[in-house]
Amino acid sequence: MSKLGKRSIQIPKDTQVKLESGKLTLSGPKGKRELSINDKIFSAKIADSQLSLKPIKKSEGVNKIWGTTRSIINNAIIGVSEGHQKILELTGVGFRASLTGKLLSLQLGFSHDVTYEIPEDVKIGVEKQRLITISGIDKEKVGKVASEIKFLKPVEPYKGKGIKEKGQYVLRKEGKKK
């Protein structure tokens, strides 16, 4: 039995969930999303604003997929009702970010500006030239965009310069000794 898979998913009041032959259609204030559920492995039921997912046949392989499938559905419901968000911080002298249409322009201490093309499903905002806010309804895409931007200039351990998530701890190293 999967500990996470057994738990039912709470559906918010402003979110509509429809289940039709293996397709789960979610719509809420932030947007609309469709997921496919393998109806040969799982049976889903909606009752009293709660969605429960149960396996048809129980086996060790199905238990592994059960919790993962439940988490994907839960993240999709949270995405269409509230949305997902990540905040990145630029740390370093002269490190700046600016938004120009569908391009994020970053000055990261290189001899040139680094540009990042923003995907369609993700919204990016820049505050005070040092904070980058990434938001969207798909948790996977928001995380992927955040990791791609962080990869442009990873945080170095000596001075802590680079791009990091808000609240991320950076293990600092001691510099050279005489």
CSV table of N, CA, C and O in Angstrom, one decimal, residues 90 94-108 113-118 124-133 149 163:
chain,number,residue,atom,x,y,z
A,90,LEU,N,19.4,37.1,-7.6
A,90,LEU,CA,20.7,37.4,-8.2
A,90,LEU,C,21.6,38.0,-7.1
A,90,LEU,O,21.2,39.0,-6.6
A,94,GLY,N,26.8,44.1,-9.8
A,94,GLY,CA,26.5,44.3,-11.2
A,94,GLY,C,25.6,43.2,-11.8
A,94,GLY,O,25.3,43.3,-13.0
A,95,PHE,N,25.1,42.3,-11.0
A,95,PHE,CA,24.2,41.3,-11.5
A,95,PHE,C,22.8,41.9,-11.6
A,95,PHE,O,22.2,42.4,-10.6
A,96,ARG,N,22.2,41.9,-12.8
A,96,ARG,CA,20.9,42.5,-13.1
A,96,ARG,C,20.1,41.6,-14.0
A,96,ARG,O,20.6,40.9,-14.8
A,97,ALA,N,18.8,41.8,-13.9
A,97,ALA,CA,17.8,41.1,-14.8
A,97,ALA,C,16.8,42.2,-15.4
A,97,ALA,O,16.5,43.1,-14.6
A,98,SER,N,16.5,42.0,-16.6
A,98,SER,CA,15.5,42.9,-17.2
A,98,SER,C,14.6,42.1,-18.2
A,98,SER,O,15.1,41.1,-18.8
A,99,LEU,N,13.4,42.5,-18.4
A,99,LEU,CA,12.4,41.8,-19.2
A,99,LEU,C,12.2,42.6,-20.5
A,99,LEU,O,11.9,43.8,-20.4
A,100,THR,N,12.3,42.0,-21.6
A,100,THR,CA,12.0,42.6,-22.9
A,100,THR,C,11.2,41.7,-23.7
A,100,THR,O,11.7,40.8,-24.4
A,101,GLY,N,9.8,41.9,-23.7
A,101,GLY,CA,8.9,41.0,-24.4
A,101,GLY,C,9.0,39.6,-23.9
A,101,GLY,O,8.7,39.3,-22.8
A,102,LYS,N,9.4,38.7,-24.8
A,102,LYS,CA,9.5,37.3,-24.5
A,102,LYS,C,10.9,36.8,-24.2
A,102,LYS,O,11.2,35.7,-24.1
A,103,LEU,N,11.8,37.8,-23.9
A,103,LEU,CA,13.2,37.5,-23.6
A,103,LEU,C,13.5,38.1,-22.2
A,103,LEU,O,13.2,39.2,-21.8
A,104,LEU,N,14.3,37.3,-21.4
A,104,LEU,CA,14.8,37.7,-20.1
A,104,LEU,C,16.3,38.0,-20.3
A,104,LEU,O,17.0,37.1,-20.7
A,105,SER,N,16.7,39.2,-20.1
A,105,SER,CA,18.1,39.6,-20.3
A,105,SER,C,18.8,39.7,-19.0
A,105,SER,O,18.3,40.4,-18.1
A,106,LEU,N,19.9,39.0,-18.9
A,106,LEU,CA,20.6,38.9,-17.6
A,106,LEU,C,22.0,39.4,-17.8
A,106,LEU,O,22.7,39.0,-18.7
A,107,GLN,N,22.5,40.2,-16.8
A,107,GLN,CA,23.9,40.7,-16.8
A,107,GLN,C,24.4,39.9,-15.6
A,107,GLN,O,24.1,40.2,-14.4
A,108,LEU,N,25.3,39.0,-15.9
A,108,LEU,CA,25.8,38.0,-14.9
A,108,LEU,C,27.3,38.1,-14.7
A,108,LEU,O,28.0,37.1,-14.3
A,113,ASP,N,25.7,40.1,-22.4
A,113,ASP,CA,24.5,39.8,-21.7
A,113,ASP,C,24.0,38.4,-22.1
A,113,ASP,O,24.2,38.0,-23.2
A,114,VAL,N,23.4,37.7,-21.2
A,114,VAL,CA,22.8,36.4,-21.4
A,114,VAL,C,21.3,36.6,-21.6
A,114,VAL,O,20.7,37.2,-20.8
A,115,THR,N,20.8,36.0,-22.7
A,115,THR,CA,19.3,36.1,-22.9
A,115,THR,C,18.7,34.7,-22.8
A,115,THR,O,19.3,33.7,-23.2
A,116,TYR,N,17.5,34.7,-22.2
A,116,TYR,CA,16.8,33.5,-22.0
A,116,TYR,C,15.4,33.7,-22.6
A,116,TYR,O,14.7,34.6,-22.3
A,117,GLU,N,15.0,32.8,-23.5
A,117,GLU,CA,13.7,32.9,-24.1
A,117,GLU,C,12.6,32.2,-23.2
A,117,GLU,O,12.8,31.1,-22.8
A,118,ILE,N,11.6,32.9,-22.9
A,118,ILE,CA,10.6,32.5,-22.0
A,118,ILE,C,9.6,31.6,-22.7
A,118,ILE,O,9.0,32.0,-23.7
A,124,ILE,N,7.1,35.3,-16.3
A,124,ILE,CA,8.3,35.7,-15.5
A,124,ILE,C,8.1,37.2,-15.3
A,124,ILE,O,7.8,38.0,-16.1
A,125,GLY,N,8.4,37.6,-14.0
A,125,GLY,CA,8.4,39.0,-13.6
A,125,GLY,C,9.7,39.3,-13.0
A,125,GLY,O,10.3,38.5,-12.3
A,126,VAL,N,10.2,40.6,-13.1
A,126,VAL,CA,11.4,41.0,-12.5
A,126,VAL,C,11.1,42.2,-11.6
A,126,VAL,O,10.5,43.1,-11.9
A,127,GLU,N,11.6,42.0,-10.3
A,127,GLU,CA,11.4,43.1,-9.3
A,127,GLU,C,12.8,43.5,-8.8
A,127,GLU,O,13.6,42.7,-8.5
A,128,LYS,N,12.9,44.8,-8.8
A,128,LYS,CA,14.2,45.5,-8.3
A,128,LYS,C,15.4,45.0,-9.0
A,128,LYS,O,16.5,45.1,-8.4
A,129,GLN,N,15.3,44.5,-10.2
A,129,GLN,CA,16.5,44.0,-11.0
A,129,GLN,C,17.2,42.8,-10.4
A,129,GLN,O,18.2,42.3,-10.9
A,130,ARG,N,16.8,42.4,-9.2
A,130,ARG,CA,17.6,41.3,-8.5
A,130,ARG,C,16.7,40.1,-8.2
A,130,ARG,O,17.2,39.0,-7.9
A,131,LEU,N,15.4,40.3,-8.3
A,131,LEU,CA,14.5,39.2,-8.0
A,131,LEU,C,13.7,38.8,-9.3
A,131,LEU,O,13.1,39.6,-9.9
A,132,ILE,N,13.7,37.5,-9.6
A,132,ILE,CA,13.0,37.0,-10.8
A,132,ILE,C,11.9,36.1,-10.2
A,132,ILE,O,12.2,35.1,-9.5
A,133,THR,N,10.7,36.4,-10.6
A,133,THR,CA,9.5,35.6,-10.2
A,133,THR,C,9.0,34.8,-11.3
A,133,THR,O,8.7,35.3,-12.4
A,149,ILE,N,17.4,28.7,-15.6
A,149,ILE,CA,18.0,30.0,-15.3
A,149,ILE,C,19.1,30.0,-14.3
A,149,ILE,O,20.1,30.6,-14.4
A,163,ILE,N,23.1,32.8,-9.2
A,163,ILE,CA,21.6,32.8,-9.1
A,163,ILE,C,21.2,31.6,-8.2
A,163,ILE,O,21.6,30.5,-8.4
